[in-house]
mmCIF file of C-alpha atoms in Angstrom:
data_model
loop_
_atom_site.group_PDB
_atom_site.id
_atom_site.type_symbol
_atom_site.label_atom_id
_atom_site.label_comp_id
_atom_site.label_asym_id
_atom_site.label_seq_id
_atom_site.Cartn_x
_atom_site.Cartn_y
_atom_site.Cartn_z
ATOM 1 C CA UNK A 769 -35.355 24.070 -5.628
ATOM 2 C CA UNK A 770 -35.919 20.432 -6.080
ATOM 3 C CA UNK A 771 -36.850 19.433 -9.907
ATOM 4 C CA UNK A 772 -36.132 16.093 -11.533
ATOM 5 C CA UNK A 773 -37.911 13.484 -13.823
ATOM 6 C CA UNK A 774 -39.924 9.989 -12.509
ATOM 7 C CA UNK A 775 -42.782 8.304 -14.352
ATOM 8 C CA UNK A 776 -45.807 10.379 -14.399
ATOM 9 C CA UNK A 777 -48.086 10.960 -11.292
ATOM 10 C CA UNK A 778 -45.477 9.455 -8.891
ATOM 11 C CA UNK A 779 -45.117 10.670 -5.561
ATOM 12 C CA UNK A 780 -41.643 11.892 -4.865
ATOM 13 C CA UNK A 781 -39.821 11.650 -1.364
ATOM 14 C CA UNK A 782 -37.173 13.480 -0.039
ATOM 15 C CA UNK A 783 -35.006 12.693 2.986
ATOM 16 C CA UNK A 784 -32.017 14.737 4.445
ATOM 17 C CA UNK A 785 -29.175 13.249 5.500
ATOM 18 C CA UNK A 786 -30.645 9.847 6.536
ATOM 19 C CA UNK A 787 -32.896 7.713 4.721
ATOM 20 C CA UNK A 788 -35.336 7.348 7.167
ATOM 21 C CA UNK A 789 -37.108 10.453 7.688
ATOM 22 C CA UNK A 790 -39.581 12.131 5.141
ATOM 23 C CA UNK A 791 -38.842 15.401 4.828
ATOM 24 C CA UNK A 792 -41.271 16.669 1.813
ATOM 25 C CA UNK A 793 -43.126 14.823 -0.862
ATOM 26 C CA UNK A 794 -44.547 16.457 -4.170
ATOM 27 C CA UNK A 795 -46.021 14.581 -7.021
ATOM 28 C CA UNK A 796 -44.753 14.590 -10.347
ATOM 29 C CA UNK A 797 -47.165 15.598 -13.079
ATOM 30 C CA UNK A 798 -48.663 13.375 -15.781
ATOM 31 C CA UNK A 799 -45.652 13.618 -17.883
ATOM 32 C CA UNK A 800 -43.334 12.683 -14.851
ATOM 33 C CA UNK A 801 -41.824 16.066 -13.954
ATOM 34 C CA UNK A 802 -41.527 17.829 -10.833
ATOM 35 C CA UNK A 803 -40.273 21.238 -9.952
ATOM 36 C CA UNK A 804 -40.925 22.778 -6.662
ATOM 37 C CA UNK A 805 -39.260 24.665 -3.673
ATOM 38 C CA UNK A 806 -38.858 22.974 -0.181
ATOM 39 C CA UNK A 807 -38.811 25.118 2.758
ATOM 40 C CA UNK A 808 -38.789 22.629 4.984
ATOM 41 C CA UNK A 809 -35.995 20.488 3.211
ATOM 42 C CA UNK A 810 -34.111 23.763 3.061
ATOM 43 C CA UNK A 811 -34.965 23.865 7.237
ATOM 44 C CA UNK A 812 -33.645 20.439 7.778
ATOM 45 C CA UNK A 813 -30.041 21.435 6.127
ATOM 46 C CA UNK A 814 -27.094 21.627 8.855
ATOM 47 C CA UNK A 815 -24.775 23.817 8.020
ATOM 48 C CA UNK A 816 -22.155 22.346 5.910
ATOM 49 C CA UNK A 817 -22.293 19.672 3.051
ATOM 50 C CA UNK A 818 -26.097 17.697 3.508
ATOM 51 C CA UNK A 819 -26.744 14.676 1.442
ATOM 52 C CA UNK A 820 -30.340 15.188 -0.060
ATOM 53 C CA UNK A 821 -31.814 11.634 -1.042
ATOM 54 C CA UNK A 822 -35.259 11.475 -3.182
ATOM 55 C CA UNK A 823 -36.972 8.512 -3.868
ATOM 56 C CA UNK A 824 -40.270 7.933 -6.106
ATOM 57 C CA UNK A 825 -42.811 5.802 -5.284
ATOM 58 C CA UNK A 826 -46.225 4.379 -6.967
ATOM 59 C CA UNK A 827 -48.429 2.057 -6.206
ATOM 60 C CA UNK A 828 -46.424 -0.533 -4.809
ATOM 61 C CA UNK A 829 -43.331 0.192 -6.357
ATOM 62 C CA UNK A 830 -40.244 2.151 -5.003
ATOM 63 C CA UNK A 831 -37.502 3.614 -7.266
ATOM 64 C CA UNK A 832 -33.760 3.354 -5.543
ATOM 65 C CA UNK A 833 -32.883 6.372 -3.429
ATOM 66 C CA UNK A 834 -31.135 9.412 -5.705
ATOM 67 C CA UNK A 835 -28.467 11.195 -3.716
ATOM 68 C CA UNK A 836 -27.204 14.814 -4.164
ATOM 69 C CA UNK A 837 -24.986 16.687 -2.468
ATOM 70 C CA UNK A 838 -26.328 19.922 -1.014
ATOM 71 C CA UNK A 839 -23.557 22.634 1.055
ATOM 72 C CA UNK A 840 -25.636 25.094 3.448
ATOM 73 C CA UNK A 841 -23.521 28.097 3.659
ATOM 74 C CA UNK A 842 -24.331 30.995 6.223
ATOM 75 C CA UNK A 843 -20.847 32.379 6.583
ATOM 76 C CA UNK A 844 -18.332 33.551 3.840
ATOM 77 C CA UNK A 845 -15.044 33.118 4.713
ATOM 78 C CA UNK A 846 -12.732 35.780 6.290
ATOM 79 C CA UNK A 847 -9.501 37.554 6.159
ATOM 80 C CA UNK A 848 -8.041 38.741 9.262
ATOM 81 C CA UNK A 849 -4.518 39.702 10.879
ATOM 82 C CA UNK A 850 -3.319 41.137 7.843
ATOM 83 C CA UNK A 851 0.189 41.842 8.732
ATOM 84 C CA UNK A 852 2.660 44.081 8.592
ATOM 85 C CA UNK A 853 1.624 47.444 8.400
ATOM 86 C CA UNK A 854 3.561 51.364 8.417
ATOM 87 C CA UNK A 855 6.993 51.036 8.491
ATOM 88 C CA UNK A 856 8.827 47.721 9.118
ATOM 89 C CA UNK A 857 12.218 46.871 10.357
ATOM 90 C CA UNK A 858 12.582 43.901 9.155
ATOM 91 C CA UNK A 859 14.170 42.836 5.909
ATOM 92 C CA UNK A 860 12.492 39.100 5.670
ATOM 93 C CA UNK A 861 9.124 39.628 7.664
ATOM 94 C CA UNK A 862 5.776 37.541 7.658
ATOM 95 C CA UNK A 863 3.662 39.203 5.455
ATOM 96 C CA UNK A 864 0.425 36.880 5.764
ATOM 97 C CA UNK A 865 -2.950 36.977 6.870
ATOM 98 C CA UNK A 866 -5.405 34.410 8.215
ATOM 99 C CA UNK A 867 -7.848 33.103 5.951
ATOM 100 C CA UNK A 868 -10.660 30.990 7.973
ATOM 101 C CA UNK A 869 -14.312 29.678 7.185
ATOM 102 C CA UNK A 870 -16.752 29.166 10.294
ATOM 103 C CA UNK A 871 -20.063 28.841 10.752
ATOM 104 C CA UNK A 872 -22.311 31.083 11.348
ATOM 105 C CA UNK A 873 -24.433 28.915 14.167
ATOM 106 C CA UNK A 874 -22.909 25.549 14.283
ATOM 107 C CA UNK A 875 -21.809 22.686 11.944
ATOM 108 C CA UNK A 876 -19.327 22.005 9.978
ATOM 109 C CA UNK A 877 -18.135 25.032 7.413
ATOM 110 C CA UNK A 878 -17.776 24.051 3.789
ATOM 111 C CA UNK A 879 -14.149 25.001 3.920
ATOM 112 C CA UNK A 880 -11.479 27.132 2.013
ATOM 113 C CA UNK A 881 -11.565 26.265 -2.031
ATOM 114 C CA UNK A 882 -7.722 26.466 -2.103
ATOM 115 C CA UNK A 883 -8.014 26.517 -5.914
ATOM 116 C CA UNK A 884 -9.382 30.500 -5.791
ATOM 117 C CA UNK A 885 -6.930 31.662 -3.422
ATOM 118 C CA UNK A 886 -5.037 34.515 -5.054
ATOM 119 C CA UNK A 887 -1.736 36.429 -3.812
ATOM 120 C CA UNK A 888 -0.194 39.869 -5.326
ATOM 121 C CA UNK A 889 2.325 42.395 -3.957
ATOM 122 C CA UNK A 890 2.572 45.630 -6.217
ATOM 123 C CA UNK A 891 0.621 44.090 -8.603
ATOM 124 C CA UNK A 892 2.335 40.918 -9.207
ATOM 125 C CA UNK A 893 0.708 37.294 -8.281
ATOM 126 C CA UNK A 894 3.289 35.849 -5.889
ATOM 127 C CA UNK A 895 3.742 32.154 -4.206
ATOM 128 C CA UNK A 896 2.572 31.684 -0.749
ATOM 129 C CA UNK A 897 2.150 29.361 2.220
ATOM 130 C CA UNK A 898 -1.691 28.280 3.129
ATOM 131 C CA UNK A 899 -2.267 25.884 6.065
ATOM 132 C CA UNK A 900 -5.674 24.524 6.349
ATOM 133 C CA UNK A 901 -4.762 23.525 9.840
ATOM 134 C CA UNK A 902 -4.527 26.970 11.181
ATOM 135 C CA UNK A 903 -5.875 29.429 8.097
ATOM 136 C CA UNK A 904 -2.557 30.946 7.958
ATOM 137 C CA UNK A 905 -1.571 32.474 4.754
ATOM 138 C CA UNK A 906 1.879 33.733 3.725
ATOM 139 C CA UNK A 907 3.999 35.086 1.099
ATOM 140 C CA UNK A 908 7.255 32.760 1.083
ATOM 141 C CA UNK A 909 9.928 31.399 -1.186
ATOM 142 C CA UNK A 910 9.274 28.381 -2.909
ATOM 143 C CA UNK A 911 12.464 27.049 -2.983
ATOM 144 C CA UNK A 912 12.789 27.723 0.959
ATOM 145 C CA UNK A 913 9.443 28.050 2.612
ATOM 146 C CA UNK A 914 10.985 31.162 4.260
ATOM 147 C CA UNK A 915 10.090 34.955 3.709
ATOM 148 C CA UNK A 916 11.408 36.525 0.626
ATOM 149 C CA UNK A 917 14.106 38.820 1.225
ATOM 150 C CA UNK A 918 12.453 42.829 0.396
ATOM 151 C CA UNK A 919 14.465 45.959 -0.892
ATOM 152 C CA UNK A 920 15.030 48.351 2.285
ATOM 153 C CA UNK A 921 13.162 51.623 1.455
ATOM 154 C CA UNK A 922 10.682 50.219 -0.787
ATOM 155 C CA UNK A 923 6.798 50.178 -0.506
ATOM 156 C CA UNK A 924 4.806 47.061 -1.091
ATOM 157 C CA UNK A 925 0.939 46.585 -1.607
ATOM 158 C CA UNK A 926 -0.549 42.853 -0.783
ATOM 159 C CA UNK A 927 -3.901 41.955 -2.176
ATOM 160 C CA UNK A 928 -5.122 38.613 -1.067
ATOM 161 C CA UNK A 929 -8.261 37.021 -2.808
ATOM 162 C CA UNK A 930 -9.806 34.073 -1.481
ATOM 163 C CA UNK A 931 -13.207 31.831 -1.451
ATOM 164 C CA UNK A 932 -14.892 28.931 0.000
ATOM 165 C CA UNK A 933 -16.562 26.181 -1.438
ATOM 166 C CA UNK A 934 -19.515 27.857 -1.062
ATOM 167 C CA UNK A 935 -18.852 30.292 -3.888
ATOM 168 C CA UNK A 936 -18.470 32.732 -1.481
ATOM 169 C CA UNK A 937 -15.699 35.326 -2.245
ATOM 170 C CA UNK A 938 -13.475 37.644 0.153
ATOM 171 C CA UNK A 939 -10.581 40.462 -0.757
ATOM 172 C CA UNK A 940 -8.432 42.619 1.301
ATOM 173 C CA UNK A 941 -5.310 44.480 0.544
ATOM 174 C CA UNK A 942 -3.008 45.969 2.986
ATOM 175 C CA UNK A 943 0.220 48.337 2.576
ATOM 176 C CA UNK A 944 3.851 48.336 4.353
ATOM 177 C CA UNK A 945 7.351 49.623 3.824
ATOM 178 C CA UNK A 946 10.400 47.658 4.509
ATOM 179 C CA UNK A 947 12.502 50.260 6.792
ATOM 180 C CA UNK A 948 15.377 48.796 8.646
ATOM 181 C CA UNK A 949 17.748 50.811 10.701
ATOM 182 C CA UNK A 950 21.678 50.671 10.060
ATOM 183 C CA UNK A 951 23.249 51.173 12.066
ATOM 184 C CA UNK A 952 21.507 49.387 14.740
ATOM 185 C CA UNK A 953 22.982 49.636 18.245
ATOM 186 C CA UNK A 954 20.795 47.045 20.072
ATOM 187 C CA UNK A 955 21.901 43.628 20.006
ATOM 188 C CA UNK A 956 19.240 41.064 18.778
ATOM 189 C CA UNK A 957 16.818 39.665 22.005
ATOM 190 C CA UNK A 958 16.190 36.396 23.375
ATOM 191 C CA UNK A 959 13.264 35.715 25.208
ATOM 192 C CA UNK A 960 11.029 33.130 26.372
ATOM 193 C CA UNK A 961 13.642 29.783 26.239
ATOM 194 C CA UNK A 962 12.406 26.448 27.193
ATOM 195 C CA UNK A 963 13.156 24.558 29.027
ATOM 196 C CA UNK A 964 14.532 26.513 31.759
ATOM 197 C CA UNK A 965 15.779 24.991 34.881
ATOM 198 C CA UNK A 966 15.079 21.544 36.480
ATOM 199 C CA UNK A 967 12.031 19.206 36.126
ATOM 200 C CA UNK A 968 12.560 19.257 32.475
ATOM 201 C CA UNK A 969 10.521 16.498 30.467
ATOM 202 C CA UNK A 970 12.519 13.903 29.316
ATOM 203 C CA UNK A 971 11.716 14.674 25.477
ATOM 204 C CA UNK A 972 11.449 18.516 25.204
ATOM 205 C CA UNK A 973 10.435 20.814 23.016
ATOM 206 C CA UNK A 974 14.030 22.922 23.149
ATOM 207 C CA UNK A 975 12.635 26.887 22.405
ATOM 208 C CA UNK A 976 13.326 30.214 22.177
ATOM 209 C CA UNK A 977 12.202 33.098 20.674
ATOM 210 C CA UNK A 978 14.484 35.614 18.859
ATOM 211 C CA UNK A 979 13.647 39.238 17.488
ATOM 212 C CA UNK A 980 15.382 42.490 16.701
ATOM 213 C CA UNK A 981 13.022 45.697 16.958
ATOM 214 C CA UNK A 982 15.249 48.331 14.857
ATOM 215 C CA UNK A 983 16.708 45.710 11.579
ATOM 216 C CA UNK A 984 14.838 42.611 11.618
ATOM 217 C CA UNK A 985 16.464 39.145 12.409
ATOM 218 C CA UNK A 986 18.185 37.102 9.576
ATOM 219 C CA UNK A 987 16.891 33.821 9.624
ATOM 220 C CA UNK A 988 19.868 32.423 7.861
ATOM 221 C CA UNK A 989 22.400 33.341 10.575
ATOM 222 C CA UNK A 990 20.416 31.612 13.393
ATOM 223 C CA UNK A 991 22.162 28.693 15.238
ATOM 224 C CA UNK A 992 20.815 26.627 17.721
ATOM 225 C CA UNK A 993 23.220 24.050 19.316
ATOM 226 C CA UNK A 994 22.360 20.815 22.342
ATOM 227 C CA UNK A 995 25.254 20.103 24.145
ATOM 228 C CA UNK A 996 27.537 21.305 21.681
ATOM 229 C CA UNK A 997 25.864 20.101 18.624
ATOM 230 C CA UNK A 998 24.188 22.150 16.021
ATOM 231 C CA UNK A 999 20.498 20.848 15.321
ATOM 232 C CA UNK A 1000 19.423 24.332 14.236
ATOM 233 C CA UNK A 1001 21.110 25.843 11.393
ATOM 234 C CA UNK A 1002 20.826 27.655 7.710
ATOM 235 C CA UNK A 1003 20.204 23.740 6.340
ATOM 236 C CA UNK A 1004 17.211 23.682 8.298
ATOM 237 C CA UNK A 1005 15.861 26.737 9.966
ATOM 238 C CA UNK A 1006 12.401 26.964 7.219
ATOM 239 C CA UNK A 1007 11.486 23.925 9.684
ATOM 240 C CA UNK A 1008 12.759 25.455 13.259
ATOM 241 C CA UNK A 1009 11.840 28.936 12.903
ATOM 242 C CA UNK A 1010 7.946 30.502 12.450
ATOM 243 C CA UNK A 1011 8.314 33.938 10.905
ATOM 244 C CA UNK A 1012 5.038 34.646 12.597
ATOM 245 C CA UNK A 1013 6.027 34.600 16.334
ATOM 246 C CA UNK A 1014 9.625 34.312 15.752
ATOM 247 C CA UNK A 1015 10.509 31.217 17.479
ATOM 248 C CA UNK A 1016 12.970 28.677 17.226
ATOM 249 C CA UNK A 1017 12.036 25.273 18.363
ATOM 250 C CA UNK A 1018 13.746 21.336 18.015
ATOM 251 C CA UNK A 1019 12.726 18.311 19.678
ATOM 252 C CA UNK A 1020 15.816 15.955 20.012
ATOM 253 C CA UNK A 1021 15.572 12.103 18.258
ATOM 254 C CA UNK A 1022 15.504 10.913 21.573
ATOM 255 C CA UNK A 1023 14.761 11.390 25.099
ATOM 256 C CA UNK A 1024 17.243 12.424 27.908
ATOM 257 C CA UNK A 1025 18.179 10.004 30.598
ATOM 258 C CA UNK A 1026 16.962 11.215 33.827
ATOM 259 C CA UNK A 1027 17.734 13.812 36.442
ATOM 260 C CA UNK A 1028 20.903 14.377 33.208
ATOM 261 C CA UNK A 1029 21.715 17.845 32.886
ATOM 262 C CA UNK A 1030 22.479 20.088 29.475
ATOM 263 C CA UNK A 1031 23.162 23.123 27.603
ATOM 264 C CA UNK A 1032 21.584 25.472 24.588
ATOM 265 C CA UNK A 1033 23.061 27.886 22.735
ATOM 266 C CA UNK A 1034 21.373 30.062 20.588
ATOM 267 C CA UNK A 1035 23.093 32.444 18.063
ATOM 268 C CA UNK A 1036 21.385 35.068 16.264
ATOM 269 C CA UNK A 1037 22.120 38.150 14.052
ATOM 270 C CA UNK A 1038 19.978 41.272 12.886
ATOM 271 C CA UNK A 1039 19.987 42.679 9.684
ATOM 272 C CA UNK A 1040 22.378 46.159 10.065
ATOM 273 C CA UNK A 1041 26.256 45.587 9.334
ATOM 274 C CA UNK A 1042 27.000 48.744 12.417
ATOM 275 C CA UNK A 1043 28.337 48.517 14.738
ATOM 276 C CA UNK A 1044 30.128 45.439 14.564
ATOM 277 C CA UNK A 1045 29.956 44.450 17.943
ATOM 278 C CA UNK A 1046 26.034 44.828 18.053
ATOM 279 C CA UNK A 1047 25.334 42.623 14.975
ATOM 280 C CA UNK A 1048 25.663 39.218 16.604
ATOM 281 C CA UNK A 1049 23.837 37.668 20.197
ATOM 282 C CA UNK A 1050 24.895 34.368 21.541
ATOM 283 C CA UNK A 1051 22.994 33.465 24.405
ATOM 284 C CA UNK A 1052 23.077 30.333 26.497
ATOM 285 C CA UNK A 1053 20.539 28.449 29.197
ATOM 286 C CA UNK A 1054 20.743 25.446 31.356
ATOM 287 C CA UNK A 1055 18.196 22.332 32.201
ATOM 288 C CA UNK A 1056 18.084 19.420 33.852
ATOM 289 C CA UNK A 1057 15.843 16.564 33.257
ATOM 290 C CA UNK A 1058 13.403 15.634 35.908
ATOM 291 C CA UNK A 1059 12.557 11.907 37.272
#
């Protein structure tokens, strides 16, 4: 709908986007006022924010262009991956979602009004973790960025809220119980570490990924050491750990000399206290930096 107010029986102009390009004209009536819909300014929207521009003109005269900004919305925004679900052994584990807007055809979505978003578990609004980089949404301790430590036993109930700046508004909620086995007689696993072997890059990305199936990993007791030297530890393992995939990552200050060989060391506990022996996994790996 395109109304406004010029001086009577001008002819009004409206471009999309450009100022070049009539897309519709309508004439105001004799007191000046004009109120009609467009369909083919509403067909020359992409979807996304538009920039309408109308301009009046008479007899010789032209008024100055009047912008407005006009959003073309086709597709609300959506919540998927809730996770976790049923019964989880795990005593700190991401309990997110991922909250993205996309376009229905093509363009540019409006994007997620961050101001809307909305986070409970059993009722309660809680703090969370949004990144509009990735849509990923968590629950997470303020004062750590990590998880938040749950009650073993105990049911919780996440409701997530969210809209775009479309006005559009989405809701899902999604149920799990913390259930962690003690004792636990697997150790914790270590899997996919990088680099591995020779022909290393001379500034890697030094990985692993850690997870315990039966009790969860603590996050607090992993270690990561280079040579000796911790550069993954309680201090700063919000940054070096994703609670999502479970990996550990660092990239050293600086690269390694060439064809120069060295050592990680990861160390790693799970959540049960039995048996003793089972509770803590150190594992090491080798590379060696190519030419």
């Amino acid at each position: 709908r395109l109304w406004g107010e010029t001086v009577p029986l001008a002819t009004v102009n409206y471009y999309v986007n450009n100022m070049t390009t009539v897309r519709d004209s309508w004439a105001a009536d004799a007191s000046g006022v004009f109120d009609y819909q467009s369909l083919a300014v509403t067909n020359a929207l992409a979807e996304g924010e538009n920039t309408l521009y109308a301009q009046a003109t008479k007899d010789t005269y032209f008024s100055p262009f009047a912008p407005r900004r006009v959003t073309l919305d086709l597709n609300p925004p959506a919540i998927t991956g809730q996770a976790p679900s049923g019964a989880v052994a795990d005593l700190m584990p991401y309990v997110g979602a991922l909250l993205l807007d996309t376009p229905a055809v093509a363009g540019t979505p409006c994007g997620i009004c961050q101001e809307v978003i909305t986070m409970k578990v059993n009722g309660a609004e809680v703090p969370y973790s949004y990144s509009q980089s990735d849509g990923k949404i968590y629950w997470s301790d303020p004062a750590t960025g990590l998880p938040n430590r749950l009650v073993n036993g105990t049911a919780y109930t996440v409701y997530l809220e969210a809209g775009d700046n479309a006005y559009y508004k989405v809701n899902s909620t999604w149920t799990f119980t913390a259930q962690v086995s003690d004792p636990d007689n697997s150790k914790p696993a270590v899997s996919n570490k990088t680099p591995l072997g020779a022909g290393a890059p001379a500034l890697p990305e030094i990985s692993c990924r850690v997870s315990d199936n039966q009790s969860g990993i603590d996050p607090y007791s992993i270690t990561l050491t280079v040579d000796g030297a911790v550069v993954v530890s309680s201090a700063n393992i919000s940054a070096r750990w994703d609670a999502a995939s479970g990996v550990v990552s660092y990239t050293p200050p600086a690269a390694f000399l060439p064809w120069s060989s060295h050592t990680a060391e990861i160390t790693v506990s799970h959540w049960a206290n039995a048996p003793a022996d089972k509770k803590t996994h150190v594992e090491a790996w080798d590379f060696t930096v190519g030419n």
